[in-house]
Short mmCIF file of C-alpha atoms and ligand atoms in Angstrom, two decimals:
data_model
loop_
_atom_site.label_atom_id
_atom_site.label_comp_id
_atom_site.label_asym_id
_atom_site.label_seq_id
_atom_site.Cartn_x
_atom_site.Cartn_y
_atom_site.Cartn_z
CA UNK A 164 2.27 25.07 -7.76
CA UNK A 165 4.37 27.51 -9.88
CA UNK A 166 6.92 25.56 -11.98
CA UNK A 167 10.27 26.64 -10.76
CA UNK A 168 12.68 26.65 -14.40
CA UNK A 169 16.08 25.54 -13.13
CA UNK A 170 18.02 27.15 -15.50
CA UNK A 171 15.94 30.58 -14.51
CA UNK A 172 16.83 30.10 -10.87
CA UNK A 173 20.22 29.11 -11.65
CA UNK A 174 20.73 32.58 -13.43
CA UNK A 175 18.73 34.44 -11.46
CA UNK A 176 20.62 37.59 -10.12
CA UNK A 177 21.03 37.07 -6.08
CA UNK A 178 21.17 40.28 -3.81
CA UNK A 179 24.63 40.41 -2.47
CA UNK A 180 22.98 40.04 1.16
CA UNK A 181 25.36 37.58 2.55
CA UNK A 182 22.74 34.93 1.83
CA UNK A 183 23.79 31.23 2.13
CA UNK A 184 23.84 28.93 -0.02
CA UNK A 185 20.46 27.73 1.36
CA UNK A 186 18.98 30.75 1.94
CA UNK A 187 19.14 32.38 -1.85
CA UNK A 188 17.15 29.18 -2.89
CA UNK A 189 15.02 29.51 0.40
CA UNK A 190 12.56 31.91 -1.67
CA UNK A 191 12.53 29.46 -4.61
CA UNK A 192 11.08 26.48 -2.73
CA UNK A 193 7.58 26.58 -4.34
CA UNK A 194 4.66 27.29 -1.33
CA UNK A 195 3.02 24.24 -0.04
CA UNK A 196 0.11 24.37 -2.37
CA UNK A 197 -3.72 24.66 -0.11
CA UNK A 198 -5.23 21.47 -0.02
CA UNK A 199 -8.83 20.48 0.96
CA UNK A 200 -8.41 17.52 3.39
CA UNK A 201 -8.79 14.44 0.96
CA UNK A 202 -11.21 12.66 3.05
CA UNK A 203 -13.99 15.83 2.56
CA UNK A 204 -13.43 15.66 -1.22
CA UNK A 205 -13.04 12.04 -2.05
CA UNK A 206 -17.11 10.47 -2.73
CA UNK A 207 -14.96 6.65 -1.23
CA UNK A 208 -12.75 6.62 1.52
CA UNK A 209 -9.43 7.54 1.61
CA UNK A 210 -6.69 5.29 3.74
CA UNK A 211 -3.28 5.17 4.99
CA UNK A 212 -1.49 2.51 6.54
CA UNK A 213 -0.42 3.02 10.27
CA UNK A 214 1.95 1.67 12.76
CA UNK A 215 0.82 1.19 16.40
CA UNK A 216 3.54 3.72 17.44
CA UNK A 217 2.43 6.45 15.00
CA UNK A 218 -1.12 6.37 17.09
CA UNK A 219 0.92 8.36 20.08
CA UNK A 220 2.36 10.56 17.59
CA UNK A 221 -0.19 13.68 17.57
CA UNK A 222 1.23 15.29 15.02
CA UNK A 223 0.23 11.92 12.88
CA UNK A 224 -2.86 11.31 14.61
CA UNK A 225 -4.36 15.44 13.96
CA UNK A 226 -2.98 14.23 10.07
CA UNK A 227 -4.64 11.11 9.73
CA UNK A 228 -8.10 12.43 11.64
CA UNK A 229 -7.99 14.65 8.87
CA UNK A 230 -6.68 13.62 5.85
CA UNK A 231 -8.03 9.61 6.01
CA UNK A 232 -11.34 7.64 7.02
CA UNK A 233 -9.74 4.43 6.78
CA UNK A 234 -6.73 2.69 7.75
CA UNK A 235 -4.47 -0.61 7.20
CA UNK A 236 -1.79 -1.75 9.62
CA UNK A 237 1.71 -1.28 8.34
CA UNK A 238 3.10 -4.85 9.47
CA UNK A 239 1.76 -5.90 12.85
CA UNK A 240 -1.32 -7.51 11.73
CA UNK A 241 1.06 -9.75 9.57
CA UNK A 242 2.99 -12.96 10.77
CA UNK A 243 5.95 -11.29 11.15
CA UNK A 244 4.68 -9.60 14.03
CA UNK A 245 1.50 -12.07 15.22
CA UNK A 246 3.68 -15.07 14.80
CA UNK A 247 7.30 -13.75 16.39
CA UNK A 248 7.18 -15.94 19.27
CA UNK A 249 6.13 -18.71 17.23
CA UNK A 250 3.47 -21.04 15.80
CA UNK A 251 1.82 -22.56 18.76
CA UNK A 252 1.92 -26.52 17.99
CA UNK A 253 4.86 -25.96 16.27
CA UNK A 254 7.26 -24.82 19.20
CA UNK A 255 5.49 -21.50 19.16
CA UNK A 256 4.68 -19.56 22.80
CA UNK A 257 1.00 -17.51 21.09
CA UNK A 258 -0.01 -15.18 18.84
CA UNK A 259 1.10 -11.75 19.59
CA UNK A 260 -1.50 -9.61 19.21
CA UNK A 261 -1.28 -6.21 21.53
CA UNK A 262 -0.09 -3.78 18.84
CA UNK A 263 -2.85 -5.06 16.41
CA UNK A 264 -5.10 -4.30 18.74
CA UNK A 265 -3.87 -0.92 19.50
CA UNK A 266 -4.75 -0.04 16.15
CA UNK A 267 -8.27 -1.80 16.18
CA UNK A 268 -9.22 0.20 19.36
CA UNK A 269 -7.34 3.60 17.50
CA UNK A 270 -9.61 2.96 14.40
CA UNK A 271 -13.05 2.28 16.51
CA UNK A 272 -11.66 5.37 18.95
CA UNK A 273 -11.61 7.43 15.73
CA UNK A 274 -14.53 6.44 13.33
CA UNK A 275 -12.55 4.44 10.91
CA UNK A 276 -12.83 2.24 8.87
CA UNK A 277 -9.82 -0.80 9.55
CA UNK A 278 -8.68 -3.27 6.55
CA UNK A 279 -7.07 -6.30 7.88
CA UNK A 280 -3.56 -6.98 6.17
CA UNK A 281 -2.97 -9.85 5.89
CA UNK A 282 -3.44 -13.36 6.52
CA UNK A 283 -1.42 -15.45 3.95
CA UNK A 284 1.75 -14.18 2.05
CA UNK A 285 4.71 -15.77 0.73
CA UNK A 286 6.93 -13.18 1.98
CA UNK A 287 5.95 -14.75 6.09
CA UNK A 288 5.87 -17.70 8.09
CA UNK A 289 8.26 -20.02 6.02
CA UNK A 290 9.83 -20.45 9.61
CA UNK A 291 6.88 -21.01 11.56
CA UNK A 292 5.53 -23.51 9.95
CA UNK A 293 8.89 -25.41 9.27
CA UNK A 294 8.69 -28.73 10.03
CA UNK A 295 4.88 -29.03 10.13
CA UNK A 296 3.31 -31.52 7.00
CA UNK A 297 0.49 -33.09 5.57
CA UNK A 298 -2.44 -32.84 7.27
CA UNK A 299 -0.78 -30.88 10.53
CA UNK A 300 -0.12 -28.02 8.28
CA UNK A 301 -3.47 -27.69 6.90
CA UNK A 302 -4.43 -27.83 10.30
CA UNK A 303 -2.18 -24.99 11.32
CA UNK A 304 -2.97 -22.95 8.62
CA UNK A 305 -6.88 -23.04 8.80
CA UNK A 306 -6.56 -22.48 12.94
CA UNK A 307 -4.17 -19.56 11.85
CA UNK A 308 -6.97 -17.70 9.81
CA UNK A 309 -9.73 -18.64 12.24
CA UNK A 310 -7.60 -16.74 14.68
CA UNK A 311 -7.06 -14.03 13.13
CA UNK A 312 -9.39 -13.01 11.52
CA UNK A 313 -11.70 -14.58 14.34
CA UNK A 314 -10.20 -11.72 16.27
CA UNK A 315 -11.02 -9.11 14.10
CA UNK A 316 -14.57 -10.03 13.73
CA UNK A 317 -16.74 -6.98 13.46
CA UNK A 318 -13.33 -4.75 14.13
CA UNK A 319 -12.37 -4.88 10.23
CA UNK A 320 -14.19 -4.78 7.23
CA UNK A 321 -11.92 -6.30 5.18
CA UNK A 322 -8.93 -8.33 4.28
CA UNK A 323 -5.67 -8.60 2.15
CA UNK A 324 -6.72 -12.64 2.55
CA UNK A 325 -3.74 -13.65 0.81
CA UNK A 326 -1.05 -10.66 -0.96
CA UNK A 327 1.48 -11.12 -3.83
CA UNK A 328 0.59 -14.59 -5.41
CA UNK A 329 1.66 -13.33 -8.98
CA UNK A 330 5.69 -13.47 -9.82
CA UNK A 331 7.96 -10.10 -10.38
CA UNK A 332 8.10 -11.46 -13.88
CA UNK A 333 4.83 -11.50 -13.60
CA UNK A 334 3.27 -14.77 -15.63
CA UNK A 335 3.35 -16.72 -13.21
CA UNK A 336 2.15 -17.67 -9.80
CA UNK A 337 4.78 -17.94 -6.98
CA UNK A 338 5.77 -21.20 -6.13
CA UNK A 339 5.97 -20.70 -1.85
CA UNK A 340 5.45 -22.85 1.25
CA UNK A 341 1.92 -22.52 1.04
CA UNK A 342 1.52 -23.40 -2.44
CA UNK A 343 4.10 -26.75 -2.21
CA UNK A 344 1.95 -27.62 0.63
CA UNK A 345 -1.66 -26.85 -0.86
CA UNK A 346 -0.82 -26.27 -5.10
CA UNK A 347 -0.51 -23.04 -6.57
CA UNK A 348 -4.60 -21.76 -6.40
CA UNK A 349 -5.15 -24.43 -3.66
CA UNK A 350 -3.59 -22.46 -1.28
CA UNK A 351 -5.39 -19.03 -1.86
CA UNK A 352 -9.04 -20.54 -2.82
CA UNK A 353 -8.32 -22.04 1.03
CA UNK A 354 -7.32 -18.92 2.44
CA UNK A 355 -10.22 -17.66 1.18
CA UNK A 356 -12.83 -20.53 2.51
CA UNK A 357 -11.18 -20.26 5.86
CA UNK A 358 -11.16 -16.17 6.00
CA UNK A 359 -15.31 -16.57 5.07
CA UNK A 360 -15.63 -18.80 7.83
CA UNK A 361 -13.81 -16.61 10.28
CA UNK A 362 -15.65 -13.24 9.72
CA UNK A 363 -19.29 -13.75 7.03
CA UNK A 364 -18.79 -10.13 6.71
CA UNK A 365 -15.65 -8.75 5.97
CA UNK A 366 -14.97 -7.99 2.62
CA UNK A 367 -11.96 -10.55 0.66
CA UNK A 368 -9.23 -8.99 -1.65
CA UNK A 369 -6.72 -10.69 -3.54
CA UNK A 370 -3.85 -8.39 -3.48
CA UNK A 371 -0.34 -7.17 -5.35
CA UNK A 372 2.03 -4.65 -6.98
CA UNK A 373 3.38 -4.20 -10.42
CA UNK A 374 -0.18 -4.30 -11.81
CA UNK A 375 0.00 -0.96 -13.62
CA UNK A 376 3.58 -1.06 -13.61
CA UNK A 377 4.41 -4.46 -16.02
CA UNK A 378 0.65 -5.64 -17.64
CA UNK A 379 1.68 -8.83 -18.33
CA UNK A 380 1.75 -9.00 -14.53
CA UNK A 381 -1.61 -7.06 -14.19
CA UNK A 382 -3.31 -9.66 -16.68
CA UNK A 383 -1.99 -12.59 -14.88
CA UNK A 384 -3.12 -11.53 -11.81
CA UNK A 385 -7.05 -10.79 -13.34
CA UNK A 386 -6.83 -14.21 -14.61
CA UNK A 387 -6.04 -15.41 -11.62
CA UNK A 388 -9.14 -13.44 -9.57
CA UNK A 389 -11.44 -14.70 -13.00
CA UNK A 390 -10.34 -18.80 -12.21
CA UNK A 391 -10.89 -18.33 -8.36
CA UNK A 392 -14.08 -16.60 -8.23
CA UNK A 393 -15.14 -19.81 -10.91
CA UNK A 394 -13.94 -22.18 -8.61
CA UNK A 395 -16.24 -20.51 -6.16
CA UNK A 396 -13.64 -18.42 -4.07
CA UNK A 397 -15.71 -15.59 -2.04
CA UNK A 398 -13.39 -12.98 -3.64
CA UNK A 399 -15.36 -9.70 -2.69
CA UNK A 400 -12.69 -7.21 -4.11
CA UNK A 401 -9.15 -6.68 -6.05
CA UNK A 402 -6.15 -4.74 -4.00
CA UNK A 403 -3.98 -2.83 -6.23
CA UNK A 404 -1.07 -1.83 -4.29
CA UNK A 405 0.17 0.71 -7.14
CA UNK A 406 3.82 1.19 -5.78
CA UNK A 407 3.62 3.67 -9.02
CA UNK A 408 6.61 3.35 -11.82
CA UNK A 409 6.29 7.38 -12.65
CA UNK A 410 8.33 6.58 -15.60
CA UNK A 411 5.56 4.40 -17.40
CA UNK A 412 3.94 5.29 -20.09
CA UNK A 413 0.88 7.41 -19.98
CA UNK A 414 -2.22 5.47 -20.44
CA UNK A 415 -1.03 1.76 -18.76
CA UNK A 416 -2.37 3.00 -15.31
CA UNK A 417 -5.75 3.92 -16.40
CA UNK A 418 -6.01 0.54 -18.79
CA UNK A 419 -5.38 -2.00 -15.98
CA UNK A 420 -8.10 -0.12 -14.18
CA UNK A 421 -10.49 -0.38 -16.43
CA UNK A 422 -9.62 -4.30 -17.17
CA UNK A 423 -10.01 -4.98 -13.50
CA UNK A 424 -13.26 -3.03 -13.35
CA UNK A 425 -14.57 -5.37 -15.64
CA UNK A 426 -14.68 -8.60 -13.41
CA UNK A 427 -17.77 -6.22 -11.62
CA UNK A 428 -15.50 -6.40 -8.05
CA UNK A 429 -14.71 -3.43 -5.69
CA UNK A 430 -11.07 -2.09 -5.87
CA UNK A 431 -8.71 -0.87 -3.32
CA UNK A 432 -5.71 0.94 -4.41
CA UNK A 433 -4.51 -0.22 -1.72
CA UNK A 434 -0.65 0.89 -1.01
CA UNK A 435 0.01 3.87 -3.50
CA UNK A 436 3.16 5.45 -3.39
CA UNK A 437 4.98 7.09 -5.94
CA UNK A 438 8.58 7.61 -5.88
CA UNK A 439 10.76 10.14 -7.77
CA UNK A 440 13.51 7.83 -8.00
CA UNK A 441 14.49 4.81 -10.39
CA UNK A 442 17.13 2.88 -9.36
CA UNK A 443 19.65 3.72 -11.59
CA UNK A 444 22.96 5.51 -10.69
CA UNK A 445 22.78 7.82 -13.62
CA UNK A 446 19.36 9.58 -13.18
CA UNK A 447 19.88 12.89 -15.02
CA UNK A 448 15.76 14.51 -14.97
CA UNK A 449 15.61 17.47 -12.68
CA UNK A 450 13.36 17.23 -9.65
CA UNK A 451 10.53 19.39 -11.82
CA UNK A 452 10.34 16.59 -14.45
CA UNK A 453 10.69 13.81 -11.88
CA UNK A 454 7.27 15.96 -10.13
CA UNK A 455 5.64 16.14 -13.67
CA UNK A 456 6.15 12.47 -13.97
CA UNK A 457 4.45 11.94 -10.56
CA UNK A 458 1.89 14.26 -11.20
CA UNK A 459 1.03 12.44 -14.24
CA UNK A 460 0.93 8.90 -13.41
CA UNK A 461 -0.91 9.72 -9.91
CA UNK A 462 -3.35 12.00 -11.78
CA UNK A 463 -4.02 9.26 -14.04
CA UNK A 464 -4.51 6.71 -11.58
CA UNK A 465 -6.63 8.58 -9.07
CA UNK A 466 -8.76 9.86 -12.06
CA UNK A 467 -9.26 6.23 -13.66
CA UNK A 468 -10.07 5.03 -9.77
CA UNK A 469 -12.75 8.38 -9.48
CA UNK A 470 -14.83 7.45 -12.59
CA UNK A 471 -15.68 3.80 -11.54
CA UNK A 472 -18.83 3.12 -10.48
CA UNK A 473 -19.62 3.84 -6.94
CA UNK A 474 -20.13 0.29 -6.16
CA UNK A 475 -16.40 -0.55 -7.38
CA UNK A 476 -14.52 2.10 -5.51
CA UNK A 477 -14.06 0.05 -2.15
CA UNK A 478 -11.31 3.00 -1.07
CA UNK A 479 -8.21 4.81 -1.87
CA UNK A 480 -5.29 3.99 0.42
CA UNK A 481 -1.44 5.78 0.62
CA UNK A 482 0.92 3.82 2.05
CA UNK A 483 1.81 6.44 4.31
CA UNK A 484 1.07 9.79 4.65
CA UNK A 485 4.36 11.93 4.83
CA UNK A 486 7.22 11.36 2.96
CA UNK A 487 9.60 10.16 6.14
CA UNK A 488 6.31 7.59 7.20
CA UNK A 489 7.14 5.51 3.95
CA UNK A 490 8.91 2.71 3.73
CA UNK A 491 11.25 3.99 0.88
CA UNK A 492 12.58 6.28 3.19
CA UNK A 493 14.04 3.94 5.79
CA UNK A 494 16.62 2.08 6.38
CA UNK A 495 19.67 2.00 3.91
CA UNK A 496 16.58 2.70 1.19
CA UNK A 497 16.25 6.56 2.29
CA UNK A 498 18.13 8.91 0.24
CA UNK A 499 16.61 11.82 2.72
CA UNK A 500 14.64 13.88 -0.14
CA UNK A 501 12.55 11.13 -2.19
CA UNK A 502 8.54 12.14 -1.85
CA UNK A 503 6.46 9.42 -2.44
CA UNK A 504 3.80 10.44 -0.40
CA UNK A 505 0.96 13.11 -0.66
CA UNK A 506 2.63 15.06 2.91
CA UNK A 507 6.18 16.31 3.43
CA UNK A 508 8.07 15.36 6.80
CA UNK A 509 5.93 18.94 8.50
CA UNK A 510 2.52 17.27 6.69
CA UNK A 511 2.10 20.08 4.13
CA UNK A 512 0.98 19.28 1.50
CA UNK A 513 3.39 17.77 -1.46
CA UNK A 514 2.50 18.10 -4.94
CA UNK A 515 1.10 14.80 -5.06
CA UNK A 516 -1.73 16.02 -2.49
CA UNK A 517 -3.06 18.41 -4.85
CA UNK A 518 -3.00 16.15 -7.76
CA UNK A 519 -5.06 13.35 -5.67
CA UNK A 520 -7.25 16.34 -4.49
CA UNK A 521 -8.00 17.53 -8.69
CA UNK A 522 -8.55 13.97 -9.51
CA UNK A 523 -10.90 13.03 -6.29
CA UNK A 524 -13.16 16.03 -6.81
O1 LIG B 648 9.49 -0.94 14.34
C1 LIG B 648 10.35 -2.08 14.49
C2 LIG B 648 11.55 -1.71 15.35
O2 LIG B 648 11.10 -1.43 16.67
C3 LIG B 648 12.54 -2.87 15.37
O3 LIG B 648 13.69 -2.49 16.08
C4 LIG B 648 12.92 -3.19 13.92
C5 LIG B 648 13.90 -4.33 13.82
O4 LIG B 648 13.22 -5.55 14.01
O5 LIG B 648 11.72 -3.59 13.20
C6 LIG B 648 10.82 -2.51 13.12
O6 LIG B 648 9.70 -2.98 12.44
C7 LIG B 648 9.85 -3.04 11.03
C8 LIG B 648 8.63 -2.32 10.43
O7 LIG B 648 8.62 -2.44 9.00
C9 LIG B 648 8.59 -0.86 10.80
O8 LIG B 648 9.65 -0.18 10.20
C10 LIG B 648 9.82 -4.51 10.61
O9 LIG B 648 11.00 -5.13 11.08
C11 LIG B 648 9.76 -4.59 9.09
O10 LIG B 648 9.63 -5.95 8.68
C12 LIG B 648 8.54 -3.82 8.58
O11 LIG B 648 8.59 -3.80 7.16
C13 LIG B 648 7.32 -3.65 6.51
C14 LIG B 648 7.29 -4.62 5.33
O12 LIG B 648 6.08 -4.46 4.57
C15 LIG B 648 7.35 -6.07 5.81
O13 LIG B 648 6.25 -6.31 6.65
C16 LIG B 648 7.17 -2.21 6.01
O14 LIG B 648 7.03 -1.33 7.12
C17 LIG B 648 5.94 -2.10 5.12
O15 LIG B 648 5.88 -0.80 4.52
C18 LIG B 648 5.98 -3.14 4.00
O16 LIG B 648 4.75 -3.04 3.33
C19 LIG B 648 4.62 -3.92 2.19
C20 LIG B 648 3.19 -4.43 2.17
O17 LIG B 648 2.91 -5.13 3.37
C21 LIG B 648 2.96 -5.32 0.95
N1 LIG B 648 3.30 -4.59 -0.29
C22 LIG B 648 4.66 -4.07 -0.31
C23 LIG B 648 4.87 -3.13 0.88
C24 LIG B 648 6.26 -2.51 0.84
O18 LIG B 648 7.23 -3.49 0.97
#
């Protein structure tokens, strides 16, 4: 994509043509660069996560069918959504499960591949299981992940078993109401056990953000993976979710993959996005260096990710496709121009797409 020098398009002469204000920058928006579709150039597969709803949308559906071979459900596979009526046993009416199952039968419909997200997080089910102790919430928690991943038998091939157990701070493990009820690596070595005995085949990750981001949080967590698979934990992979910092130095990305490729285990990035802004009030780089910084850090990444060994590149998953799909752009979070994503709103291609498509080749 040609570089665009602000200061060249500020002072560059404008016919006196009665263009707007929009229009005399209309010619400066850079073209959509061409993109291969990333599925045909990746040598893994390449994911996004979906909503049921987006699997009626066909402008999403002709972008994922070519873009992705592999998807994870946004939310509705999680408690939030399987659990809203309730636990049952615990006041609960049954597990909600029709929009889950939407996106099963879209991924089988399509010929993808489905990773199950996820069974046990501290973020969910705090309420549910309110009230339940001892031995009844063991119970509840072991029928849970029988159910669930019961379901998905032979639907998904793998699972976020349990997501986030590592503090923001990142030194720590989170204290939550499944650790209180079954200690600190109690509670994911059982999630674990219990997601084994549910589905023999579908591959386990242990999975969280902030690993490139803050390393002390990224070597926590790979001690963490190291004690469980000791205690015997069928860990079968590591989920990155690489919610990218663009503004970290260059070299931590590709360092915490290579120390996670060295406990021998598959690795999903699992839920990259990259966005151009940081949080503070006074953010004073120009959209080009904000894309630099994007293009750097996702280069980085996607490059580190291409040159593991085939065994240990499980996939490559955005968490979302088009910028307005992400999660940063909804809500009272969307500032209506961040791009996170690989697609713009239209699904042409953003810079990012190009980058991933250098790096994957
Ligand atoms: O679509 C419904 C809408 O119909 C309803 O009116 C509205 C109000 O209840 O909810 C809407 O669903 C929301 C859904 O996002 C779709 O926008 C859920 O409430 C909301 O909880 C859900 O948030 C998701 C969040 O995880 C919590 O599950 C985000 O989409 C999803 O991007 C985010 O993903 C997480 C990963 O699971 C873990 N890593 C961090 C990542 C970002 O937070």
């Amino acid at each position: 994509m040609t570089k665009i020098d602000r200061r060249a398009l500020l002072a560059a002469p404008f016919a006196l043509s009665g263009l707007t204000a929009c229009d005399r920058f209309a010619w400066a928006q850079p073209k959509p660069p061409v993109v291969p579709p990333l599925k045909s150039i990746a040598p893994f597969p390449v994911g996004t996560c979906v909503q049921s709803s987006q699997t009626t949308d066909p402008a999403w559906v002709a972008l994922a069918a070519r873009e992705v071979s592999q998807l994870t459900p946004e939310w509705e596979m999680k408690m939030e959504y399987i659990l809203a009526d309730g636990l049952p046993g615990n006041g609960g009416s049954g597990l909600r499960f029709d929009a889950p199952d939407r996106i099963a039968a879209f991924a089988q419909a399509q010929g993808m591949r489905l990773h199950g997200h996820t069974l046990i997080w501290y973020a969910q089910g705090a309420e549910a299981f309110a009230g339940l102790e001892g031995p009844r919430f063991v119970e509840a928690f072991d029928a849970y992940i029988a159910a669930v991943a019961g379901r998905y038998r032979g639907k998904v091939v793998s699972w976020d078993v349990v997501n986030e157990p590592v503090t923001d701070e990142g030194s720590s493990l989170r204290d939550c109401h499944w650790s209180q009820a079954l200690g600190q690596d109690g509670y994911i070595l059982r999630a674990f056990q219990q997601a084994r005995a549910a589905d023999p085949d579908a591959v386990l990750f242990l999975n969280d953000y902030n690993l490139e981001n803050n390393p002390t949080k990224g070597a926590t967590f790979l001690k963490l993976v190291e004690r469980l698979m000791k205690a015997g934990a069928p860990i079968g992979g590591i989920g990155s979710q690489s919610h990218l910092d663009i503004e970290i130095p260059a070299g931590q990305a590709a360092a915490f993959i290579r120390d996670a490729a060295s406990l021998g285990l598959p690795i999903h990035i699992s839920e990259l996005d990259a966005s151009l802004r940081n949080g503070s009030r006074l953010d004073l780089r120009s959209h080009a260096t904000r894309i630099e910084q994007q293009s750097a850090r996702v280069g980085e990444l996607a490059e580190a990710f291409t040159a593991l060994p085939a065994a240990q590149r499980f996939a490559f998953t955005v968490w979302g496709l088009r910028d307005t799909d992400s999660w940063l752009r909804q809500g009272e979070r969307d500032d209506g121009k961040d791009q996170p994503l690989p697609f713009n709103a239209a699904g042409q291609p953003n810079p990012m797409a190009a980058v991933l498509a250098r790096a994957f080749a």
